[in-house]
Coordinates of C-alpha atoms and ligand atoms in Angstrom, one line a residue:
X4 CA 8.3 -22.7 17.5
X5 CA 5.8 -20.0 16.3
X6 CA 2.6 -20.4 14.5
X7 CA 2.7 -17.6 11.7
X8 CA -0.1 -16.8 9.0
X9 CA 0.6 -14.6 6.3
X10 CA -2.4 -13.3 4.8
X11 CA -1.2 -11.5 1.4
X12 CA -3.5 -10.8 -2.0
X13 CA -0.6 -12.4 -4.1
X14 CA 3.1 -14.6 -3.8
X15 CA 5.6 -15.4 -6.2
X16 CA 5.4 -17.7 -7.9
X17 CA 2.1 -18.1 -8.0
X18 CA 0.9 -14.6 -8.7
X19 CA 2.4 -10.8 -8.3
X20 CA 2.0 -7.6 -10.0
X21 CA 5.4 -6.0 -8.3
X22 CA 7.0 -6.3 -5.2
X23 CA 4.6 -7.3 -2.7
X24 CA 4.9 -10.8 -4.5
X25 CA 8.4 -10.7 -4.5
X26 CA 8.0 -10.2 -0.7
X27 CA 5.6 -12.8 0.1
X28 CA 7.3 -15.3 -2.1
X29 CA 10.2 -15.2 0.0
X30 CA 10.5 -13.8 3.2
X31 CA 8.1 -16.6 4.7
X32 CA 10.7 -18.9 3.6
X33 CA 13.5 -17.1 5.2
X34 CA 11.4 -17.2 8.0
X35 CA 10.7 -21.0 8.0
X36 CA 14.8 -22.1 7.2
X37 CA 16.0 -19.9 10.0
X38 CA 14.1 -21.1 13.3
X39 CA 11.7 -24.1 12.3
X40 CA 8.8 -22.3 12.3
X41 CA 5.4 -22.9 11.2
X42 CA 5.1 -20.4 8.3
X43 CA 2.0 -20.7 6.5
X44 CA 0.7 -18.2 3.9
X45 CA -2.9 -17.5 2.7
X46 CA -3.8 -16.1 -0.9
X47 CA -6.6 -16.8 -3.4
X48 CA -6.7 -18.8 -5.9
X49 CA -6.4 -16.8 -8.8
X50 CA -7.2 -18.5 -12.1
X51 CA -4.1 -16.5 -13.4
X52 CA -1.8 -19.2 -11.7
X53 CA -0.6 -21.2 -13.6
X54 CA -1.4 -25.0 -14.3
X55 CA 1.9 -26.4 -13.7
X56 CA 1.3 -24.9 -10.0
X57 CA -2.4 -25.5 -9.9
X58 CA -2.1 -29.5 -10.7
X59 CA -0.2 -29.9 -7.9
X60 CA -2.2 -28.4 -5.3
X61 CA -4.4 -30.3 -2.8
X62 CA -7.8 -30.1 -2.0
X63 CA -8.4 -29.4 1.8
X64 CA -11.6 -28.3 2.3
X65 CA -14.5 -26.3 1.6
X66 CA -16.8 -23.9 3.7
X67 CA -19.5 -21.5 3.2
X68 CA -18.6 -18.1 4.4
X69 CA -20.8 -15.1 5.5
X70 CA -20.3 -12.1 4.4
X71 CA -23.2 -9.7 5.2
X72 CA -26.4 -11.0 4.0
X73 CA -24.2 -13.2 1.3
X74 CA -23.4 -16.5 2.1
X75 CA -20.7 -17.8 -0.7
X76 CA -18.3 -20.7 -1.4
X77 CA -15.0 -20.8 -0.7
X78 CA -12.7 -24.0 -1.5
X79 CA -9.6 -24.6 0.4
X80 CA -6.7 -26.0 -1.3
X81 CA -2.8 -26.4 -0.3
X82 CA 0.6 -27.0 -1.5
X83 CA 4.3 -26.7 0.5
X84 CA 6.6 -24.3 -1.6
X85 CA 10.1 -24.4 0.3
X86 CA 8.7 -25.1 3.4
X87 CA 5.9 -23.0 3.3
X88 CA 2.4 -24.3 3.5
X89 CA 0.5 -22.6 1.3
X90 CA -3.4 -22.3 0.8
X91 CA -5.4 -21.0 -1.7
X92 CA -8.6 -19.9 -1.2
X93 CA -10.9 -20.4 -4.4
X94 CA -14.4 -18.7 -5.4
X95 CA -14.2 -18.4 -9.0
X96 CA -17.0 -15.9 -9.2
X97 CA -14.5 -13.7 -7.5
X98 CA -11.0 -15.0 -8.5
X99 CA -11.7 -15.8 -12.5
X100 CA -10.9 -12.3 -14.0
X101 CA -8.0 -10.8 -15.7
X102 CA -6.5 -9.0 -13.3
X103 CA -5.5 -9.5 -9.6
X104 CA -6.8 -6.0 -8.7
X105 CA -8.4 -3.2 -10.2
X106 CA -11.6 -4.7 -10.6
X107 CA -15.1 -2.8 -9.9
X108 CA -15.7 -5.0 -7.0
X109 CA -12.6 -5.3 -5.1
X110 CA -13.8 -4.5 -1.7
X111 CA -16.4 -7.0 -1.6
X112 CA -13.9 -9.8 -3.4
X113 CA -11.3 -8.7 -0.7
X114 CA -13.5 -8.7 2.3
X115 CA -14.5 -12.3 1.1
X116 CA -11.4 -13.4 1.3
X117 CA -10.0 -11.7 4.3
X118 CA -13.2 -13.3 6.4
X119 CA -12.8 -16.6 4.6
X120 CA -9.1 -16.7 6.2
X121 CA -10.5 -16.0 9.8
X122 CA -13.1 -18.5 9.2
X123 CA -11.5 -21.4 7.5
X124 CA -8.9 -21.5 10.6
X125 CA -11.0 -24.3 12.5
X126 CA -11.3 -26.3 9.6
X127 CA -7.8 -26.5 9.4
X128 CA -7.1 -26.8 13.4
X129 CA -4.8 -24.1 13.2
X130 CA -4.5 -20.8 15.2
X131 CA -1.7 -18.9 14.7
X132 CA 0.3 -16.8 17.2
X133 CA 1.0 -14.1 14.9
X134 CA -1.4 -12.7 12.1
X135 CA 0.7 -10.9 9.7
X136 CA -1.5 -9.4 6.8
X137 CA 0.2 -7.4 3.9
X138 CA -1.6 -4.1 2.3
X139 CA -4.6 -3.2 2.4
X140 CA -6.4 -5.9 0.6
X141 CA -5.3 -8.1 3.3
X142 CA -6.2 -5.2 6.0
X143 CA -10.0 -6.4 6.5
X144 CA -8.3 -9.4 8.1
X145 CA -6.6 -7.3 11.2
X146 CA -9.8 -5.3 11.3
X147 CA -12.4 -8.5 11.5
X148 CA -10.2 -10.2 13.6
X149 CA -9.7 -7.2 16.3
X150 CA -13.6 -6.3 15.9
X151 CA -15.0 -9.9 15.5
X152 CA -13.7 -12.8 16.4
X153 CA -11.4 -12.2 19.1
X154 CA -14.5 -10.8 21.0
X155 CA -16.7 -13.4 20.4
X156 CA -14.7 -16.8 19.8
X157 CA -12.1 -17.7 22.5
X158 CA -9.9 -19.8 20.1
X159 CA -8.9 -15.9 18.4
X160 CA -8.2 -14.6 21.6
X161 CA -4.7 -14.9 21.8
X162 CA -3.9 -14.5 18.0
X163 CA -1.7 -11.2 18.0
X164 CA -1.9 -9.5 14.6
X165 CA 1.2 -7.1 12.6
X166 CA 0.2 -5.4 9.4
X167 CA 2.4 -4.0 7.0
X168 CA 2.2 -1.5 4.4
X169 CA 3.8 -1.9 1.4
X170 CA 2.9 1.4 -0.2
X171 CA 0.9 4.0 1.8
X172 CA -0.3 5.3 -1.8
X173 CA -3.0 2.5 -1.6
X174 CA -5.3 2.9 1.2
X175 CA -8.6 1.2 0.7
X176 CA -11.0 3.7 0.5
X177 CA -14.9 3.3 0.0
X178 CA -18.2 5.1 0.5
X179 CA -19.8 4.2 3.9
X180 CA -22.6 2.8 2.0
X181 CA -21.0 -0.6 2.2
X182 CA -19.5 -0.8 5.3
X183 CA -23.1 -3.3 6.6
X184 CA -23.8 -4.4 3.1
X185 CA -20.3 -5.2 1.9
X186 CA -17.9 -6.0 4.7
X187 CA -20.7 -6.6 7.1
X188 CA -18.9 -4.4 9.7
X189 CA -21.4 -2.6 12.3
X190 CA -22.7 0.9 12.8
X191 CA -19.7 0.8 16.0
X192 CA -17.1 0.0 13.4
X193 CA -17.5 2.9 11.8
X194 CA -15.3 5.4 13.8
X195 CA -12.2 2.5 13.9
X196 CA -12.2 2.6 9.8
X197 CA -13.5 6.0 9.1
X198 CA -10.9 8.5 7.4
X199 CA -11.2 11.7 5.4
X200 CA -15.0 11.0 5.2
X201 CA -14.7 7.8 4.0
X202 CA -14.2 4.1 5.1
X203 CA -9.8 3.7 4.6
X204 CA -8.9 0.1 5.3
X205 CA -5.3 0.7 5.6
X206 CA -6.2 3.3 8.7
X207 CA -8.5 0.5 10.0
X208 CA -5.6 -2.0 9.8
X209 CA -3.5 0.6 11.7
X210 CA -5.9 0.6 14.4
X211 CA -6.6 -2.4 15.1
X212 CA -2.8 -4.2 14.3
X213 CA -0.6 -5.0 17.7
X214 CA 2.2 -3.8 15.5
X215 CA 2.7 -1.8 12.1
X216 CA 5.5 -2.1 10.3
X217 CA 6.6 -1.3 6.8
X218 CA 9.4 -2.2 4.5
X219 CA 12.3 0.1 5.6
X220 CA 13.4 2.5 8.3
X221 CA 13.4 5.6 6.2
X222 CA 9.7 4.9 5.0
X223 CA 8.8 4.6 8.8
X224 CA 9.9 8.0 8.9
X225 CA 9.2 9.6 6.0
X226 CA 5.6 8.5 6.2
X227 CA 5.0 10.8 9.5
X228 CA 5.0 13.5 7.5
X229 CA 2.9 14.9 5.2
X230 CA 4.9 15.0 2.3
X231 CA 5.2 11.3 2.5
X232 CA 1.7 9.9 4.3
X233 CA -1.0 10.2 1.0
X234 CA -2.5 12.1 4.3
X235 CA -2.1 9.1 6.8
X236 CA 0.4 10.8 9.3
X237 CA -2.1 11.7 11.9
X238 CA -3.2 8.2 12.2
X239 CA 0.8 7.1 11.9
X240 CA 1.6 9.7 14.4
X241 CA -1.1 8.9 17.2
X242 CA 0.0 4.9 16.6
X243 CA 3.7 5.7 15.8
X244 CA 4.6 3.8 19.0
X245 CA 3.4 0.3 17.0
X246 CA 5.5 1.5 14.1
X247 CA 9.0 0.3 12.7
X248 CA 10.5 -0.4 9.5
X249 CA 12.3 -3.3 8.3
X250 CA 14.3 -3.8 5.1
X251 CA 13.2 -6.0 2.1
X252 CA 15.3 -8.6 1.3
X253 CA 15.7 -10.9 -2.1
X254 CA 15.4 -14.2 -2.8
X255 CA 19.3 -15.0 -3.8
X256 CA 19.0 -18.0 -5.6
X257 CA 16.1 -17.1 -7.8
X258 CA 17.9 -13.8 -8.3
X259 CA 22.0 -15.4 -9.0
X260 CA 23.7 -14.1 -12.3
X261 CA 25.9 -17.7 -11.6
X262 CA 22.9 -19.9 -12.1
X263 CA 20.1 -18.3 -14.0
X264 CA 19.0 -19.9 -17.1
X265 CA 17.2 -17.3 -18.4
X266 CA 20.3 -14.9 -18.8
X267 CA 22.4 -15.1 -22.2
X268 CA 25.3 -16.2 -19.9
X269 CA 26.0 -16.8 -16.4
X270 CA 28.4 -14.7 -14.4
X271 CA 29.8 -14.0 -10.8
X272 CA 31.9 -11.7 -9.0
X273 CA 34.9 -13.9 -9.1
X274 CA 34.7 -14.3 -13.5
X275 CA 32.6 -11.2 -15.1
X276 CA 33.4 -12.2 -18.9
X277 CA 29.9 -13.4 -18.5
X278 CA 28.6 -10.1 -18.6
X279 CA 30.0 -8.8 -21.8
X280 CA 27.9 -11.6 -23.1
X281 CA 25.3 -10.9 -21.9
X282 CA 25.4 -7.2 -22.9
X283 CA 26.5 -7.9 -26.7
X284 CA 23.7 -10.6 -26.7
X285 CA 20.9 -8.0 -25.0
X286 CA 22.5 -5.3 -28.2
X287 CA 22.0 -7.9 -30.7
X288 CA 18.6 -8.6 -29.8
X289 CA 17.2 -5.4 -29.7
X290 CA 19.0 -4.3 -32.6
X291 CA 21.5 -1.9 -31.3
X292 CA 25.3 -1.8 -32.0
X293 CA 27.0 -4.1 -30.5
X294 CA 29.8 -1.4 -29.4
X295 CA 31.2 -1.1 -25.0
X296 CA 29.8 1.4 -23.7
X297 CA 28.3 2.4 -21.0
X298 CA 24.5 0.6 -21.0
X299 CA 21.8 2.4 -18.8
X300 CA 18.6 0.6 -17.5
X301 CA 15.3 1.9 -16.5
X302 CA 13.3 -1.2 -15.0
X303 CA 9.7 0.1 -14.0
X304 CA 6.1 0.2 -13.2
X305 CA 5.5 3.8 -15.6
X306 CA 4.1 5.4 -12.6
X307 CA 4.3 8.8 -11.3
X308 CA 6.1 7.9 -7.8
X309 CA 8.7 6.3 -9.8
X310 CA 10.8 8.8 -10.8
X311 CA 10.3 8.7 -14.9
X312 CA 8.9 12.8 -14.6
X313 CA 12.7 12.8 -13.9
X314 CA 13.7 10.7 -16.7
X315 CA 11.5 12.3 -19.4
X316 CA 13.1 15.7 -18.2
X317 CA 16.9 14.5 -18.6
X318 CA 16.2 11.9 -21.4
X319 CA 17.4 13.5 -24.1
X320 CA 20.4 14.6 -22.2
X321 CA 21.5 11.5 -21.0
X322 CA 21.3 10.6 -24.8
X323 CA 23.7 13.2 -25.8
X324 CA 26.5 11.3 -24.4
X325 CA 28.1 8.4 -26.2
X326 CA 25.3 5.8 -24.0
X327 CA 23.0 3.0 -24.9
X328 CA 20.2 3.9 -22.8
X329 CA 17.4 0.3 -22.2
X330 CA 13.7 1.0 -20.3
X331 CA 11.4 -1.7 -19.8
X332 CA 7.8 -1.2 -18.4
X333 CA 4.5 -0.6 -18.7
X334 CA 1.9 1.8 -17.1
X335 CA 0.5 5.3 -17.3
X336 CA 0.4 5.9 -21.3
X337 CA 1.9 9.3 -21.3
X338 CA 5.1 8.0 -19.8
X339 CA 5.1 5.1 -22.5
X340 CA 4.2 7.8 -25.6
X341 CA 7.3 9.3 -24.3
X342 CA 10.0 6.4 -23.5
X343 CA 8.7 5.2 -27.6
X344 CA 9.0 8.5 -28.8
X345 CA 12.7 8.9 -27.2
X346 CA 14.0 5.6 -28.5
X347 CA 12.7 6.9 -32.3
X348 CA 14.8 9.8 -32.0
X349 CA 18.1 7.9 -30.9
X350 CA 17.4 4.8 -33.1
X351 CA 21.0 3.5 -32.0
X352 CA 21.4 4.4 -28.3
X353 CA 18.1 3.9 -27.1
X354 CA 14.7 1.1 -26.6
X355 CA 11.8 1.3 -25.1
X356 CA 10.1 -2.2 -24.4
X357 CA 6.4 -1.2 -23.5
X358 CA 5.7 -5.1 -21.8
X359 CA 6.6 -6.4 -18.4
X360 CA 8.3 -9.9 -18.3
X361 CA 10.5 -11.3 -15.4
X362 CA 12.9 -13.0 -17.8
X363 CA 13.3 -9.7 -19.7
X364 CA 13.7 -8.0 -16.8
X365 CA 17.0 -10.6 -15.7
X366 CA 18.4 -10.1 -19.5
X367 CA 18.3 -6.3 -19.2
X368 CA 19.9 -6.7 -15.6
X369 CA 22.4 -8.4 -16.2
X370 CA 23.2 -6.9 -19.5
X371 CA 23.6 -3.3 -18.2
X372 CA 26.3 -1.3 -16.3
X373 CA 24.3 1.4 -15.2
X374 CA 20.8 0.9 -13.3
X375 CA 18.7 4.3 -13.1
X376 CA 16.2 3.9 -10.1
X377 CA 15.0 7.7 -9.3
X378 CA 11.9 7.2 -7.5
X379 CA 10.1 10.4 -6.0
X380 CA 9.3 8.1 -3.1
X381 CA 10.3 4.5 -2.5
X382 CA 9.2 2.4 0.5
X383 CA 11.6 -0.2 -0.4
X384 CA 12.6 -1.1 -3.3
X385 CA 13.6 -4.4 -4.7
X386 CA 15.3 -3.8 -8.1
X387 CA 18.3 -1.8 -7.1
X388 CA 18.7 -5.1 -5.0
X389 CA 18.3 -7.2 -7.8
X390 CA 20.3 -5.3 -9.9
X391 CA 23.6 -5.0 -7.8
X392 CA 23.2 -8.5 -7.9
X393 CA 23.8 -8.6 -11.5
X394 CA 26.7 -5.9 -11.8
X395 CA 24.1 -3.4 -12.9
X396 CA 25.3 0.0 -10.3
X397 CA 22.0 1.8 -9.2
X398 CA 21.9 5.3 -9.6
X399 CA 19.2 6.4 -6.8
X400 CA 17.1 9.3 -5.5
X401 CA 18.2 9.2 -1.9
X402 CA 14.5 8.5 -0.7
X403 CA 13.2 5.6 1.3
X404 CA 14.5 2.1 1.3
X405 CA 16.6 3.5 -1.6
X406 CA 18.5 5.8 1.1
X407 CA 18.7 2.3 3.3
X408 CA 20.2 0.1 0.7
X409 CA 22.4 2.0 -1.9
X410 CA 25.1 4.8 -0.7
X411 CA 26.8 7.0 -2.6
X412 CA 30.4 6.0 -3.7
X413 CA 32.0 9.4 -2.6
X414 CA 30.9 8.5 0.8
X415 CA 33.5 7.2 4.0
X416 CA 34.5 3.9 3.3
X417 CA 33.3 4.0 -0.5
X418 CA 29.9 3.5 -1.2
X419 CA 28.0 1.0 -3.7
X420 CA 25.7 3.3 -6.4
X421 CA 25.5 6.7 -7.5
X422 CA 22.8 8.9 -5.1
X423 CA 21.3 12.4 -5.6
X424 CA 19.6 14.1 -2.1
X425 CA 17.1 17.0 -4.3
X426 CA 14.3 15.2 -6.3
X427 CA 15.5 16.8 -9.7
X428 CA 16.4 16.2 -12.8
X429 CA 19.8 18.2 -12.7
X430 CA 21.0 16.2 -9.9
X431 CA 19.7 12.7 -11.6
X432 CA 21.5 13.7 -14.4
X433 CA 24.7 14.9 -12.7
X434 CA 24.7 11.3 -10.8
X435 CA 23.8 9.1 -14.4
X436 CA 27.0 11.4 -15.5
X437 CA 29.2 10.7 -12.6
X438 CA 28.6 7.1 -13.2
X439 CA 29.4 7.2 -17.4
X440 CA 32.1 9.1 -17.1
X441 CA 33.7 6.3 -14.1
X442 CA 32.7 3.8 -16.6
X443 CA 34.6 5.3 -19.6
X444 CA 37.4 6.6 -17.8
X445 CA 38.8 3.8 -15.5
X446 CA 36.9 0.7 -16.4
X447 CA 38.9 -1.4 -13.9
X448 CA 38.0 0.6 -11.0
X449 CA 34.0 0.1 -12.4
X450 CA 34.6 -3.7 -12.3
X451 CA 35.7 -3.3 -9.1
X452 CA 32.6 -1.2 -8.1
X453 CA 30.2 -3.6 -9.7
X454 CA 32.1 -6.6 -7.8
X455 CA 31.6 -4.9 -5.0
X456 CA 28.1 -4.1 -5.5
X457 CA 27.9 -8.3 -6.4
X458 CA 28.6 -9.0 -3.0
X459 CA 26.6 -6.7 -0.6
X460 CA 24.1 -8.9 1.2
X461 CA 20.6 -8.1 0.2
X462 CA 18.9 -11.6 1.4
X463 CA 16.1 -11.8 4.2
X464 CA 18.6 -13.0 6.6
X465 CA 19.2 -9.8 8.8
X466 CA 15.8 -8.7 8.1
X467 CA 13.9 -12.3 9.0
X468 CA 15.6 -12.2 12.7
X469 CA 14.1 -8.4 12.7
X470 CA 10.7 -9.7 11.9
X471 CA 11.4 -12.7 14.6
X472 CA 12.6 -9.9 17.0
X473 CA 8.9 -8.3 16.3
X474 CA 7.2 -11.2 16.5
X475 CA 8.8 -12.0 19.9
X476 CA 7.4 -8.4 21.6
X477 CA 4.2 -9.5 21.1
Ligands
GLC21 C1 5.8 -2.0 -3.0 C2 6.7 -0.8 -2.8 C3 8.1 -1.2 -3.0 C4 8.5 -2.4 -2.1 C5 7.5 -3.5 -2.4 C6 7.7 -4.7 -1.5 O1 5.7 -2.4 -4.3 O2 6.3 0.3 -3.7 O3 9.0 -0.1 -2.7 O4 9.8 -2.8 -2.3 O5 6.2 -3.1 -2.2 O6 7.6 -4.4 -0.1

């Protein structure tokens, strides 16, 4: 049996803002059904979570942590989701605020809690084997652990640490000033977090983790080079012997078109009349005919490395076509001026619904035929997962975990989505094409596609024995 401590700044379904929660919500569970481990996962306690969750959680403990020359409260609570012992680590003065991140003060609320999971480990008389810490606001904890207490309490000795990188585009980065006054590292630290003339957690994380992995095999490679690294590759390359990627999976049962109650109706591979009803119901809700044809979806964060440059360059192209065209999201205003201005020009093929919300999210899945995912770069990937599961075919820049999960259907053997190799919006739209014109011209062979793409097996169980199989090297 292994000890295993996730240290992770959010977990569904406590608290996310995108995948990483996804992530942390479920792969520590795959982790504990498969071998009987001892999974347990660190986070703070957010006054975003919600009640329900909050009443049940129980109070463990509390300790005064150090943190330079502060010395500041942290409460320990716990609660066992699916087999997961979970513990929140409360300070209100740093966890009451609207957001999860983006705050002036992130380094100093993330260094608090990174020390306050190395330091709270007696109190709970438990030292893992493995340190696994997520991103770089978990990134101080590989760091302090490497630099301060294996080397000067014998109980973190033999704690071995893996750190895993989400999305190389966050790195961490700070003025020197507050390496003393805000993480408390010393003057010898410097050089093992310094980067570009600047402290870079995620390059100290590298550094100092046994392993580094991230979230598939193409990003591993991909983020060697220059194109890819956000100017990390000459740290990845020196360390790329600690490196390897590993596939996301998704939770299947919180993700299953059979059971979900948030869908207008529930649907499987085997009976797809589901579906339709779900697609006439998403239609009537947001106003648009209620005719069959072919319904696009754009599910995303409006950020740059997603692929909507793409999407605003084609948009009006893909609306020439006899399509009802669905994007949900919210993020850099200039992409959401747009997506609006789009859906008032095609008033009955096209919305745009400027809000994120999960349930939303599951309607528009399950609803459409088509799933448009172009992403520039993509170091996983979780909603051309999610939307195979609910008959939606992605339609995918070939980049990434994107290239790891989804091949094209012209491919040997057949493949399960609609790719395009050159990041541009000719091919994208050739690909969005390719898959309309499939749907409108042999509609049985595209319920046979989107059955297949029902079945492929995106849960954590290959991936979890990868993650055991790193574990195990160390
Ligand atoms: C980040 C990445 C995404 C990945 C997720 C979970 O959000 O951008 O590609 O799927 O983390 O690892």
């Amino acid at each position: 049996m292994k000890k295993i401590l996730y240290v992770a700044g959010e977990a569904l379904p406590f608290a996310s803002s995108g995948g990483l929660g996804d992530v942390i919500g479920s792969l520590p569970q795959a982790l504990a059904s498969e071998e009987g481990n001892d999974i347990r996962v660190m986070m703070p306690l957010y006054s975003k979570i919600e009640s329900k969750y909050r009443k049940k959680f129980e109070f463990v403990c509390e300790k005064y942590i150090n943190l330079s020359w502060r010395r500041q409260y942290c409460g320990v609570y716990k609660y066992n989701h699916k087999g997961v012992t979970f513990y929140y680590l409360d300070n209100e003065y740093y966890f009451k605020r609207d957001k999860l991140y983006g705050e002036y003060d992130d380094a100093e609320r993330f260094a608090f809690f990174c020390r306050a999971c190395l330091e709270i480990l007696p109190e709970l008389d438990f030292f893992p084997d493995i340190l696994h810490a997520h991103d770089w606001h978990a990134a101080l904890s590989v760091i302090y652990l490497k630099r301060c207490y294996a080397v000067l309490d014998e109980r973190y000795k033999d704690i071995k640490s893996v750190f895993t990188i989400h999305n190389i585009q966050y790195q961490g980065q700070y003025d020197f000033s507050i390496l003393g006054d805000v993480f408390g590292l010393m003057d010898s630290d410097r050089e093992i977090v310094e980067y570009g003339n600047c402290i870079n957690l995620l390059k100290g994380a590298i550094v100092c983790a046994d392993k580094v992995s991230t979230v598939s095999p193409t990003y591993a490679k991909e983020i060697l080079s220059p194109k890819f690294s956000h100017g990390l590759d000459n740290v990845l390359n020196m360390f790329s012997y600690k490196l390897s990627g590993i596939l996301n999976g998704i939770d299947r049962d919180y993700y299953n078109p059979s059971k979900d109650k948030e869908i207008f109706a529930n649907f499987s591979s085997r009976n797809m009349s589901g579906k339709e009803v779900c697609k006439s119901e998403l239609q009537k809700m947001l106003g648009l005919p209620q005719r069959d044809v072919p319904m696009i979806a754009v599910i995303s964060r409006r950020v740059s490395h997603n692929g909507l440059d793409l999407v605003m360059l084609a948009g009006d192209d893909i609306l020439k076509d006899d399509v009802q065209l669905v994007v949900l999201g919210q993020g850099d205003n200039s992409y959401e001026q747009y997506f609006v201005k789009l859906a008032e020009r095609y008033p009955d093929k096209c919305r745009a619904l400027i809000t994120y919300n999960r349930d939303l999210s599951k309607q528009i899945y399950s609803a459409a035929d088509v799933f448009l995912m172009p992403s520039k770069s993509e170091p996983c990937g979780l909603a051309q997962m999610i939307s195979s599961r609910y008959g939606a075919v992605p339609v995918i820049h070939e980049t990434g975990g994107l290239y790891d999960s989804i091949k094209d259907i012209g491919c040997e053997g057949g493949g399960n989505g609609f790719t395009f190799a050159a990041y541009s919006a000719y091919d994208m739209l050739n690909s969005v094409k390719r898959a309309c014109a499939f749907y409108n011209s042999d509609r049985e062979g595209y319920r046979k596609l989107q059955k297949k793409v029902m079945l492929v097996d995106f849960s954590w169980k290959q991936s979890a024995k990868s993650y055991i199989d790193l574990y195990n090297q160390l």
